[in-house]
Coordinates of C-alpha atoms and ligand atoms in Angstrom, one line a residue:
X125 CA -85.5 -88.6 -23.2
X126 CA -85.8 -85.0 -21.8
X127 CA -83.5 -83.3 -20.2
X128 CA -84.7 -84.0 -16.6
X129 CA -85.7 -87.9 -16.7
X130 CA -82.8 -90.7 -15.9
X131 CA -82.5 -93.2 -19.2
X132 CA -82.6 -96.8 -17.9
X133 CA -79.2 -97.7 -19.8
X134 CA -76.4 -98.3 -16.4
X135 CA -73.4 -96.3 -16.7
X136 CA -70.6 -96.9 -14.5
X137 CA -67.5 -94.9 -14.4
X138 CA -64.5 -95.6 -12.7
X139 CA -63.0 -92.5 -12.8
X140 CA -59.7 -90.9 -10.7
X141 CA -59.0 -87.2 -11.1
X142 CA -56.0 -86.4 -12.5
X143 CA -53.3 -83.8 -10.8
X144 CA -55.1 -85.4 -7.2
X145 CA -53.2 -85.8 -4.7
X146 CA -53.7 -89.3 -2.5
X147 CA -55.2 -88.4 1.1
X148 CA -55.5 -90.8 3.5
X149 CA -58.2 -93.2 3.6
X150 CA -59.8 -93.2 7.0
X151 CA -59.8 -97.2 7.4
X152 CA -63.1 -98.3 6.2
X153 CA -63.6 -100.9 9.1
X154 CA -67.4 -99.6 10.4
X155 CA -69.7 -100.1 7.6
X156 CA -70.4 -96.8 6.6
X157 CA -74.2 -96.0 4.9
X158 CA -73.8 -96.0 1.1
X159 CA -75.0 -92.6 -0.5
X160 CA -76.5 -91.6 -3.5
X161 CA -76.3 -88.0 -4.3
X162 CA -79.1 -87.1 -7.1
X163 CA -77.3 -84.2 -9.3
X164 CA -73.9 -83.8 -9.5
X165 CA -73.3 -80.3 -10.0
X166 CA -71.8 -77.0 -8.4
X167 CA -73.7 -78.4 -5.3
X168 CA -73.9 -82.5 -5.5
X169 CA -70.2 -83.4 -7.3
X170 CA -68.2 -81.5 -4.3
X171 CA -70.6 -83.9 -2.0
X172 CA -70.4 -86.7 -3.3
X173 CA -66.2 -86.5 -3.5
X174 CA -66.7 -85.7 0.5
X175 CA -68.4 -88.4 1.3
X176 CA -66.1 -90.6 -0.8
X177 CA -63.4 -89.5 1.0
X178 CA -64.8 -90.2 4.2
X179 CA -65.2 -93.7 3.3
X180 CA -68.5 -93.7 1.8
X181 CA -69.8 -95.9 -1.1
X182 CA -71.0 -93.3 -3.2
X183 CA -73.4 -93.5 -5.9
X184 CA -73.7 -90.0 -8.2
X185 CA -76.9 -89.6 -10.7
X186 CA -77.1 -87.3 -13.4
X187 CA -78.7 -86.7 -16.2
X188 CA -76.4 -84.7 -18.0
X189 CA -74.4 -86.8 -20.3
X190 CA -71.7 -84.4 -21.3
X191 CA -70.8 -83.8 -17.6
X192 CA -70.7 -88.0 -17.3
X193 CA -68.5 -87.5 -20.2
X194 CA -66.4 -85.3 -18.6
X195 CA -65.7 -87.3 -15.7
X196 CA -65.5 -90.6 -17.8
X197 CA -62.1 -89.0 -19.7
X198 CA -60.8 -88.1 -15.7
X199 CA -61.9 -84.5 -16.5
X200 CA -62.7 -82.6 -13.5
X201 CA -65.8 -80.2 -14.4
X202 CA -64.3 -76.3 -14.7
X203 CA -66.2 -75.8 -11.0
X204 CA -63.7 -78.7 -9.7
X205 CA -60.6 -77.0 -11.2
X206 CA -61.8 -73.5 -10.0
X207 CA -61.4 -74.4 -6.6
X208 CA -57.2 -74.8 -6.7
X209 CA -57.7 -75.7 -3.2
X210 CA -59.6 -78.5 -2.9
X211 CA -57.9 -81.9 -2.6
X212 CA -59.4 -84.6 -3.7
X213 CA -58.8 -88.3 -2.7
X214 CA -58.3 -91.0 -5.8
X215 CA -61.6 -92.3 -5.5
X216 CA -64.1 -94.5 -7.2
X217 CA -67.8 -93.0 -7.3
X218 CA -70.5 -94.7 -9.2
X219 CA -71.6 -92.4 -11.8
X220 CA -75.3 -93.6 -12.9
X221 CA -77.7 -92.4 -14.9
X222 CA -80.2 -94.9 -14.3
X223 CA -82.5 -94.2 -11.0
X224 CA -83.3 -97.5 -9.4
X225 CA -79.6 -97.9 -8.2
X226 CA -80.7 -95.9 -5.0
X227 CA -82.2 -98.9 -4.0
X228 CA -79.1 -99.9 -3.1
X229 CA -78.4 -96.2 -0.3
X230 CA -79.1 -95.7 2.9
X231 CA -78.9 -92.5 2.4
X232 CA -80.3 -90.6 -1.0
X233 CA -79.2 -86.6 -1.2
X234 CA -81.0 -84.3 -3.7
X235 CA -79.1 -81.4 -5.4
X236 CA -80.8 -80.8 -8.3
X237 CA -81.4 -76.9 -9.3
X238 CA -83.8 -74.5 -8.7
X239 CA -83.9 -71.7 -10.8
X240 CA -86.6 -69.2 -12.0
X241 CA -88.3 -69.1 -15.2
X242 CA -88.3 -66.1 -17.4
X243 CA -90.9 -63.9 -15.6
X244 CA -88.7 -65.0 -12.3
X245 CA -91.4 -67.7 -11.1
X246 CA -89.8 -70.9 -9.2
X247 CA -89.1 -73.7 -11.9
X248 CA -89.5 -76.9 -9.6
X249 CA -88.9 -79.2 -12.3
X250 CA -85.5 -80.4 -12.3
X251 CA -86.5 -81.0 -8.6
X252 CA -89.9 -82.6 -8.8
X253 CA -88.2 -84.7 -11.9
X254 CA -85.2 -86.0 -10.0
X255 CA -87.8 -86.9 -7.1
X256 CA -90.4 -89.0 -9.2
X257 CA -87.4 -90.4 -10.9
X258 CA -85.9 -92.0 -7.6
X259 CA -89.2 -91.9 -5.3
X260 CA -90.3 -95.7 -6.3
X261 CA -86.3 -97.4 -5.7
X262 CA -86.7 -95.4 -2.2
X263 CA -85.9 -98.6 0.0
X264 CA -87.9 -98.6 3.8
X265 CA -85.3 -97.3 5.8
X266 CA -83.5 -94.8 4.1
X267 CA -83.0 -91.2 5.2
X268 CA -83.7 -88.5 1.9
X269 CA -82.2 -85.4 2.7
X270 CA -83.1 -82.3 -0.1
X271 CA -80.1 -79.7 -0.2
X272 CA -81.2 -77.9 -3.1
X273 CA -83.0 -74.4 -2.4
X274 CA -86.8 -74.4 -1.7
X275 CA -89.6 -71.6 -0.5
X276 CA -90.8 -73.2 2.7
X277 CA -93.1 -75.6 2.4
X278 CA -91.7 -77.4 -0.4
X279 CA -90.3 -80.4 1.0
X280 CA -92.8 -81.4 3.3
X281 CA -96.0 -80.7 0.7
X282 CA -94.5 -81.6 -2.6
X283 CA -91.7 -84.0 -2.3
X284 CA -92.5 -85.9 0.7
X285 CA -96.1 -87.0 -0.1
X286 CA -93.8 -87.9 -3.5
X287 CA -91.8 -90.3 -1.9
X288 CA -94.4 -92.0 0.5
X289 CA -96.7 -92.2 -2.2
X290 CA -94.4 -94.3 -4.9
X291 CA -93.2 -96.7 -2.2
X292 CA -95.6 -97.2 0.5
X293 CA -93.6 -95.6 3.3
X294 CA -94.2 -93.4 5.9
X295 CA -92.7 -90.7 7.5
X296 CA -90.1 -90.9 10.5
X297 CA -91.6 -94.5 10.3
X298 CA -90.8 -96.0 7.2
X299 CA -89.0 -93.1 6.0
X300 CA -86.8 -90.1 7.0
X301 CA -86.8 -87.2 5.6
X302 CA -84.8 -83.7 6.1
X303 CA -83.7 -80.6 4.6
X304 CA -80.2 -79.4 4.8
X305 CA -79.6 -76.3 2.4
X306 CA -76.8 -76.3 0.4
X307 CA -74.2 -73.2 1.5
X308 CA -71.2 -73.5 -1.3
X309 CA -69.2 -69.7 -2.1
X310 CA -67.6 -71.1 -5.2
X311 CA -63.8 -69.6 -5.3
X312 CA -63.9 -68.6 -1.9
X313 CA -60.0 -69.6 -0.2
X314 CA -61.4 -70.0 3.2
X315 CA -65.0 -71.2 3.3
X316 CA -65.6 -74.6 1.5
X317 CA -67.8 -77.2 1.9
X318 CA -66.4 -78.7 4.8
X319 CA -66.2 -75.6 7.2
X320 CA -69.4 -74.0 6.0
X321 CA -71.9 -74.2 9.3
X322 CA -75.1 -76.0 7.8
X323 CA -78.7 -75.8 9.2
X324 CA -80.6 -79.3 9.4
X325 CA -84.2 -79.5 9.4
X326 CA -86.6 -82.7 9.1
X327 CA -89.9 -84.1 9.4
X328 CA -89.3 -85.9 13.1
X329 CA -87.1 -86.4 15.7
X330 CA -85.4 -89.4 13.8
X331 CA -85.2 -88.0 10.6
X332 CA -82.9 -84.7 12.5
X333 CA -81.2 -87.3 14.4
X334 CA -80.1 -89.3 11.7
X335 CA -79.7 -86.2 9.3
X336 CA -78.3 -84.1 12.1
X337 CA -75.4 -87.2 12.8
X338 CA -74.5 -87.5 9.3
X339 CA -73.6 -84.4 8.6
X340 CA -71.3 -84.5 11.6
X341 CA -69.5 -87.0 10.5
X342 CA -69.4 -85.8 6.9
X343 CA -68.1 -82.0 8.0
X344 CA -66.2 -80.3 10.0
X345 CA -68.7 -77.8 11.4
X346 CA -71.3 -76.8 13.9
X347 CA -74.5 -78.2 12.3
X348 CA -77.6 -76.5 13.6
X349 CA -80.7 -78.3 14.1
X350 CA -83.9 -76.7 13.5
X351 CA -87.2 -76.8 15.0
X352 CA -88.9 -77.6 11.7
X353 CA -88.3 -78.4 8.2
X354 CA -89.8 -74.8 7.0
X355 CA -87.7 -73.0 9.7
X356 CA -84.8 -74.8 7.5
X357 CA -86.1 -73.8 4.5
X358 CA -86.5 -70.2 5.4
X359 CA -83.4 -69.9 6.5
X360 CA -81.5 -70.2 2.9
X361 CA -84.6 -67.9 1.8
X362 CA -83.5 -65.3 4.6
X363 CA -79.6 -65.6 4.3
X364 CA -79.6 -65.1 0.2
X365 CA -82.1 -62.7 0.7
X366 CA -80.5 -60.5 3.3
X367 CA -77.2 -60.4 0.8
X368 CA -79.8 -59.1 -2.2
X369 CA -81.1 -56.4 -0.6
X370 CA -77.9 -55.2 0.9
X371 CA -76.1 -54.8 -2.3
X372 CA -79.4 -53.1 -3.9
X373 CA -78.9 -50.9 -0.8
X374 CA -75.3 -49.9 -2.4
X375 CA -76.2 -50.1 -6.0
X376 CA -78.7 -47.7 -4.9
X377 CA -76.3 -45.7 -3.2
X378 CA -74.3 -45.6 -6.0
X379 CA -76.3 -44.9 -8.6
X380 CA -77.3 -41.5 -6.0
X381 CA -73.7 -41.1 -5.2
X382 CA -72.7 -41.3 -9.0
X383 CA -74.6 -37.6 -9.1
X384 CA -73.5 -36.2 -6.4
X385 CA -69.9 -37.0 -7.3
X386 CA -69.2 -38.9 -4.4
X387 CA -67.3 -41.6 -4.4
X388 CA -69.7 -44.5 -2.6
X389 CA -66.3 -47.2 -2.1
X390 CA -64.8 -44.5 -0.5
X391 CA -68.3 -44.2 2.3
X392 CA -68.3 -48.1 2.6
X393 CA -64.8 -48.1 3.8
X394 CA -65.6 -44.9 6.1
X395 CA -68.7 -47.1 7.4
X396 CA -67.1 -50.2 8.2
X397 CA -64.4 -48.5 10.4
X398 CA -67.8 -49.1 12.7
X399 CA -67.3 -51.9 14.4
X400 CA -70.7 -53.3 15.2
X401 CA -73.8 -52.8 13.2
X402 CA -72.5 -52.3 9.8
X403 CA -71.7 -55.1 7.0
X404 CA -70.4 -53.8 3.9
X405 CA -71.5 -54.9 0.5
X406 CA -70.4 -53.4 -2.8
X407 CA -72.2 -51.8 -5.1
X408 CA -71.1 -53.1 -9.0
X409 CA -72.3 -53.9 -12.8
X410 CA -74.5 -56.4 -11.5
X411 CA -75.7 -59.8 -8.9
X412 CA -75.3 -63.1 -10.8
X413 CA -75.2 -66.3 -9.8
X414 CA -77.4 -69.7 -9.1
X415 CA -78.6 -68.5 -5.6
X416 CA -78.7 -64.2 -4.9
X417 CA -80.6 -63.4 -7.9
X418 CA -82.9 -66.2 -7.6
X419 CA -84.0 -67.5 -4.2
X420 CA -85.3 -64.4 -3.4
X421 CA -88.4 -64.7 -5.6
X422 CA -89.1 -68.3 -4.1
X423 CA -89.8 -66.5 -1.1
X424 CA -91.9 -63.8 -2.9
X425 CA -93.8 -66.5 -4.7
X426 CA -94.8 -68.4 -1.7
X427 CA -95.7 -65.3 0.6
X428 CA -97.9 -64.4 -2.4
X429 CA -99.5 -67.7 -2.6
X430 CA -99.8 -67.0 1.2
X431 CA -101.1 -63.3 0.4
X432 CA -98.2 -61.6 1.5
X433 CA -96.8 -58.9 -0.8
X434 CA -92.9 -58.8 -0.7
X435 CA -92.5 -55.1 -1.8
X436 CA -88.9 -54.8 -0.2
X437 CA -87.3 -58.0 -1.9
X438 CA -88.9 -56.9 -5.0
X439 CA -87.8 -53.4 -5.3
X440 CA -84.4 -54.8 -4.3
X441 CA -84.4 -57.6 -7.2
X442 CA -85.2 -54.4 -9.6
X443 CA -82.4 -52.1 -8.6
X444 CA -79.7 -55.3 -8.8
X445 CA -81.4 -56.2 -12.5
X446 CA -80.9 -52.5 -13.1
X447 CA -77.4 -52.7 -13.1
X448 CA -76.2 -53.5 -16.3
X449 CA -78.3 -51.5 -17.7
X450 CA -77.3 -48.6 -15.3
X451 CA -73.3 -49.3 -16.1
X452 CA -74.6 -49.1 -20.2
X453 CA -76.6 -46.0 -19.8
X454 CA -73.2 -44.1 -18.0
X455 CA -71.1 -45.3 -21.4
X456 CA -73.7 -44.0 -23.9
X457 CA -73.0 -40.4 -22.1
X458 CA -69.3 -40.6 -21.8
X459 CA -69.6 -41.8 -25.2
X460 CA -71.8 -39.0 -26.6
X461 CA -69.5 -36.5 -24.5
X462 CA -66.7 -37.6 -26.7
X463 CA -68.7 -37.0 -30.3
X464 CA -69.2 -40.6 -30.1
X465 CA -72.5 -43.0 -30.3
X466 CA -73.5 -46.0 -29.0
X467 CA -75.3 -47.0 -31.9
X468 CA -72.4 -48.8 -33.9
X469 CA -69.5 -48.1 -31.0
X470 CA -67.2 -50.9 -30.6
X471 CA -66.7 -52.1 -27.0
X472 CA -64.7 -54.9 -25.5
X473 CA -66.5 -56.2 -22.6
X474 CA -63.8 -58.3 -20.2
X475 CA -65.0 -60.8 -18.1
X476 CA -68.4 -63.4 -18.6
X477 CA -68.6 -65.2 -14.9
X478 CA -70.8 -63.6 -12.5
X479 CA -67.9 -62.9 -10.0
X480 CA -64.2 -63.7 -10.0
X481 CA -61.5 -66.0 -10.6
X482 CA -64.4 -68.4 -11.5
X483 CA -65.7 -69.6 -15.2
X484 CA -69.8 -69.7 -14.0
X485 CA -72.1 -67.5 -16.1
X486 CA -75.1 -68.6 -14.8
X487 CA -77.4 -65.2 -14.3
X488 CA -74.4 -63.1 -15.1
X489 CA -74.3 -59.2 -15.3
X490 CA -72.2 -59.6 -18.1
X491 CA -74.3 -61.3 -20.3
X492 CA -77.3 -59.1 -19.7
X493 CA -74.5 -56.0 -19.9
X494 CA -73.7 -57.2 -23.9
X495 CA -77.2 -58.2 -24.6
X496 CA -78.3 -54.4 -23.2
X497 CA -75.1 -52.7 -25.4
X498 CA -76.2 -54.6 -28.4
X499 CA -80.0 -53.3 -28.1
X500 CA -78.4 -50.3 -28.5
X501 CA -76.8 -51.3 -31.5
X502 CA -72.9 -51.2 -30.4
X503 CA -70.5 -53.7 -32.1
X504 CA -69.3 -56.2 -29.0
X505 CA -66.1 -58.0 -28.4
X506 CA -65.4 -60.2 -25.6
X507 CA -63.3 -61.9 -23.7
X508 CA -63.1 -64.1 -20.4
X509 CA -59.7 -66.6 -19.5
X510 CA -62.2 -68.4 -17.6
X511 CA -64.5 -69.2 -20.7
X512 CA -62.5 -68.9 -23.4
X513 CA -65.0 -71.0 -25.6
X514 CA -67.3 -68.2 -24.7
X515 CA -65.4 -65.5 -25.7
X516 CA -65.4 -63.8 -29.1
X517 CA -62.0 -62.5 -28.6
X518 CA -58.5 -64.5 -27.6
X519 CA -56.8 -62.8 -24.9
X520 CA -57.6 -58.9 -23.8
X521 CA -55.5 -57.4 -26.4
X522 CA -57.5 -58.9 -28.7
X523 CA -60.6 -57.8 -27.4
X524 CA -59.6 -54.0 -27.1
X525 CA -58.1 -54.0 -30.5
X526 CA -60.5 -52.0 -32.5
X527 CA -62.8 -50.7 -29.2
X528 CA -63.0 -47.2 -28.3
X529 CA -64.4 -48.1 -24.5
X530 CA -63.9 -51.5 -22.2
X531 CA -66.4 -52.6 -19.8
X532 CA -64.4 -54.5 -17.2
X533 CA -67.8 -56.6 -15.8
X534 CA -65.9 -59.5 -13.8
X535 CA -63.2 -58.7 -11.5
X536 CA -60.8 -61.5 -12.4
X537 CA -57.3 -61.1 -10.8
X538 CA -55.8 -61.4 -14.5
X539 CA -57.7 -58.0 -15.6
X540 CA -55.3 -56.2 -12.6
X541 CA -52.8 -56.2 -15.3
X542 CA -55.0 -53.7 -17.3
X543 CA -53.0 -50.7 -17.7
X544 CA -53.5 -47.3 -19.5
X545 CA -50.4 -47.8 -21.6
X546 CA -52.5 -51.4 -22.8
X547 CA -55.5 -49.2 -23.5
X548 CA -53.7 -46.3 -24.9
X549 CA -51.5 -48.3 -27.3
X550 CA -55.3 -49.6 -28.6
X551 CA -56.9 -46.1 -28.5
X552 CA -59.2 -47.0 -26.3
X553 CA -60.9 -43.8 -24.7
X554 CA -63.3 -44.9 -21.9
X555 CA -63.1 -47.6 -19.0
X556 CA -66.1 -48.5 -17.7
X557 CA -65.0 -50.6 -14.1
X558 CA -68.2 -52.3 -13.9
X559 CA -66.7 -53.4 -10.5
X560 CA -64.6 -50.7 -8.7
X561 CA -61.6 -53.0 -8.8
X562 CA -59.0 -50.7 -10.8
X563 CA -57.3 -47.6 -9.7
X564 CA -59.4 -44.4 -11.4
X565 CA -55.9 -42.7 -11.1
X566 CA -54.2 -44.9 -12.7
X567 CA -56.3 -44.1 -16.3
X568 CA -57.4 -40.5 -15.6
X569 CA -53.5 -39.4 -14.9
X570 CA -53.2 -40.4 -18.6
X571 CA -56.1 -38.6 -20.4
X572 CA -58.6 -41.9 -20.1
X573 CA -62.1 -41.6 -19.3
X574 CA -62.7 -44.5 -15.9
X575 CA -66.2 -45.1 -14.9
X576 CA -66.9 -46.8 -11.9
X577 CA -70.2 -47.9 -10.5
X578 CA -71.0 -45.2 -7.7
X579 CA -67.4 -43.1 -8.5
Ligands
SAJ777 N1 -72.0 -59.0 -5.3 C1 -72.1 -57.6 -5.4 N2 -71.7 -56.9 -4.3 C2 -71.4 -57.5 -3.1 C3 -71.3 -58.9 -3.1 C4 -71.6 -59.7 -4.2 O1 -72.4 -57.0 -6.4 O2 -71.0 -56.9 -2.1 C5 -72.4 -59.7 -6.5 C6 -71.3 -60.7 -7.0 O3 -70.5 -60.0 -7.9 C7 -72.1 -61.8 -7.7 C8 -73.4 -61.9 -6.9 O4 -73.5 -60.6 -6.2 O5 -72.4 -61.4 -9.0 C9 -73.4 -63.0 -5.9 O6 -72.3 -62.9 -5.1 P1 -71.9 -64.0 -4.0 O7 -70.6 -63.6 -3.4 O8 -73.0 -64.1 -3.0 O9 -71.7 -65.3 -4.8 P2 -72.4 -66.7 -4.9 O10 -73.8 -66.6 -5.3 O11 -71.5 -67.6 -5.6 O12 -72.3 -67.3 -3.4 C10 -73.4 -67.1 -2.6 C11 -72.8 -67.2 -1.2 N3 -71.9 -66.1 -1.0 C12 -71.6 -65.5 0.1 O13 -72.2 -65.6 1.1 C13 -70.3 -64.6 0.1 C14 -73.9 -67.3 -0.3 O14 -74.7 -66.2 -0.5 C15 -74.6 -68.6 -0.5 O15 -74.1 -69.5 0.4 C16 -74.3 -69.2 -1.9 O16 -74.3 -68.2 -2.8 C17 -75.4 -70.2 -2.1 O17 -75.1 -71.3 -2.5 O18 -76.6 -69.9 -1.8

């Protein structure tokens, strides 16, 4: 079985989180639809506990057995736990692995990912999978909604003619379709998938209505309607996008700040006393994740197929790869200004998750950061309380025992505690603050090299 087809074997899990507290059940007296939500990741596992909570019969499909595992033995995934706020209800979801049971929703949501291959092309295949998988147990009737991120067009030439196909049906007739995006800020303490605003877009005026209602039931926020099911496609392109080029707009700066000797945080702040027309990003060791680094070259895919040329986006995915290599090219010379070479250098890189407080490494800084530092033939320790099964280290002192420079490339609250006194005790000679979260002072009042990115 590869890793993207359903096996026919049922398997149902009863499952109740632990440490979850009880929330009111709203009373299940009007038959609510019964969902299946295909994928139950980062994106489709925070869904699918919604809409149990709301009173839902919920159906989850996955193909990845060791996440099934997880929730059979009442573990919540690490992306569950890293959200301390959320609260669960004891629920009951039907965790299959077997397609046909969609037969048996109303409503089917896809939220299978989308990544990028090596050479940054859109890999549809997870999607396209999951979609052949379910497309012939798609009952007349039902409403499919696709959350995970697509290039306009997408839905309405790929998946749809998919799903008509396999069963029969027809659109708006037979069956609706839509496209809501998925908008999730894993970690964030005030925007979660309840109160996140969401766009709706479908292929008819029945399929918004239908899509458009259920989400405003499900959340509690505005949910936009949009002309077209491109215009909702292009609007996940345009948002990620947007935050891509912004921060290659300050890693740029940084990286022309970091000659000057001027320190780029310090601007930002300066800017944003502006109160209109300014948004401040960051600049830092890197942009990681399962959406900034990689929707943006959906869109430059399908303007290209369109023969548009997305020069902008594309400079703007370079200078954000650049990073790590950027943040490694500034050690080697503080290094070498200290008699000392990369090649054979030990360095303790903290942090593996592509931003804080979380334990997510997909396209993380980090991990290009070591692979970059061992090309140039340093000896790497690391060490992340997030992934500790990860990690070649146990806990940051045992990371930084034996380095002569730390790369501090997440900004987890723990590594606050980093002191000079920590890294003196070790010898360490050179911080490298791969995200501007540490006081300079603090190190350089007691002989230690900081680096930061842009200061
Ligand atoms: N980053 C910077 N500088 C910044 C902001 C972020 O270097 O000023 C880096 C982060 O360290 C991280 C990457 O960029 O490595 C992505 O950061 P992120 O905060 O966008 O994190 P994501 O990808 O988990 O969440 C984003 C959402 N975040 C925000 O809008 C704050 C949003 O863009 C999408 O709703 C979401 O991905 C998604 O699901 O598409």
């Amino acid at each position: 079985m590869d890793k993207y087809t359903y096996s026919k074997r049922p398997v149902t899990i009863r499952r109740s989180f632990q440490n979850l507290r009880k929330i009111h059940q709203p009373s299940k007296s009007v038959k609510l639809d019964t969902v299946a939500v295909v994928g139950l990741g980062y994106v489709g596992l925070p869904l699918a506990l919604l809409a149990d909570k709301k009173g839902h019969r919920v159906i989850g499909l996955d193909t990845n057995e060791s996440l099934l595992k997880d929730l059979q033995t009442h573990t919540a995934p690490a992306f569950i736990e890293g959200e301390d706020e959320v609260q669960y209800a004891l629920h009951e979801i039907e965790a299959r692995t077997d397609s046909q049971i969609v037969s048996e929703a109303q409503v089917v949501i896809v939220c299978v990912p989308t990544p990028v291959f090596e050479d940054h092309t859109p890999d549809l295949e997870p999607l396209i999978a999951a979609t052949k998988a379910i497309a012939p147990s798609i009952q007349a009737g039902t409403l499919v909604i696709i959350e995970s991120t697509v290039s306009p067009g997408v839905c309405e030439d790929i998946l749809l003619p998919m799903l008509e196909k396999a069963n029969g049906l027809v659109r708006e007739k037979t069956l609706l379709f839509a496209h809501c995006p998925e908008r999730i800020n894993p970690g964030d303490p005030k925007w979660n998938l309840s109160n996140i605003p969401r766009v709706v877009g479908a292929v008819g005026l029945r399929s918004l209505k239908k899509a458009t209602n259920f989400y405003s039931e499900l959340l509690d926020a505005p949910i936009r309607p949009m002309r077209t099911i491109r215009e909702a496609e292009a609007v996940k392109m345009v948002e990620n996008s947007f935050r891509d080029i912004n921060i290659a707009f300050v890693n740029e700066l940084a990286m022309s700040f970091q000659t000057l000797g001027i320190d780029i945080v310090g601007v930002i702040k300066g800017a944003s006393t502006k109160p209109f027309g300014f948004m401040p990003h960051y600049p830092g060791i890197g942009v990681g994740g399962h959406c900034i680094p990689v929707d943006p070259y959906y869109l430059i895919a399908e303007a290209k197929k369109n023969g548009f040329n997305h020069k902008f986006l594309k400079v703007a995915r370079r200078v954000n790869n650049g990073m790590p290599k950027f943040a490694v090219t500034l050690l080697k010379n503080a290094l070498h200004k200290k008699g000392i070479e990369m090649k054979n250098a030990r360095v303790a890189v903290l942090g593996l998750a592509y931003k804080k407080n979380i334990s997510d490494t997909r396209e993380s800084p980090s991990l290009k950061t070591i692979q970059e530092l061992q090309r140039e033939g340093a000896e790497v320790s690391t060490f992340d309380p997030f992934t500790p099964h990860l990690s070649t280290a146990t806990s940051v002192e045992d990371a930084l025992t034996g380095a002569q420079a730390v790369i501090v490339a997440t900004d987890h609250d723990q590594f606050k505690t980093l002191s000079a006194k920590m890294l003196k005790d070790k010898d360490v000679k050179i911080i490298l603050d791969g995200k501007n979260f540490l006081e300079k002072e603090l190190f350089t009042s007691k002989g230690i090299t900081h680096i930061g990115i842009g200061r």
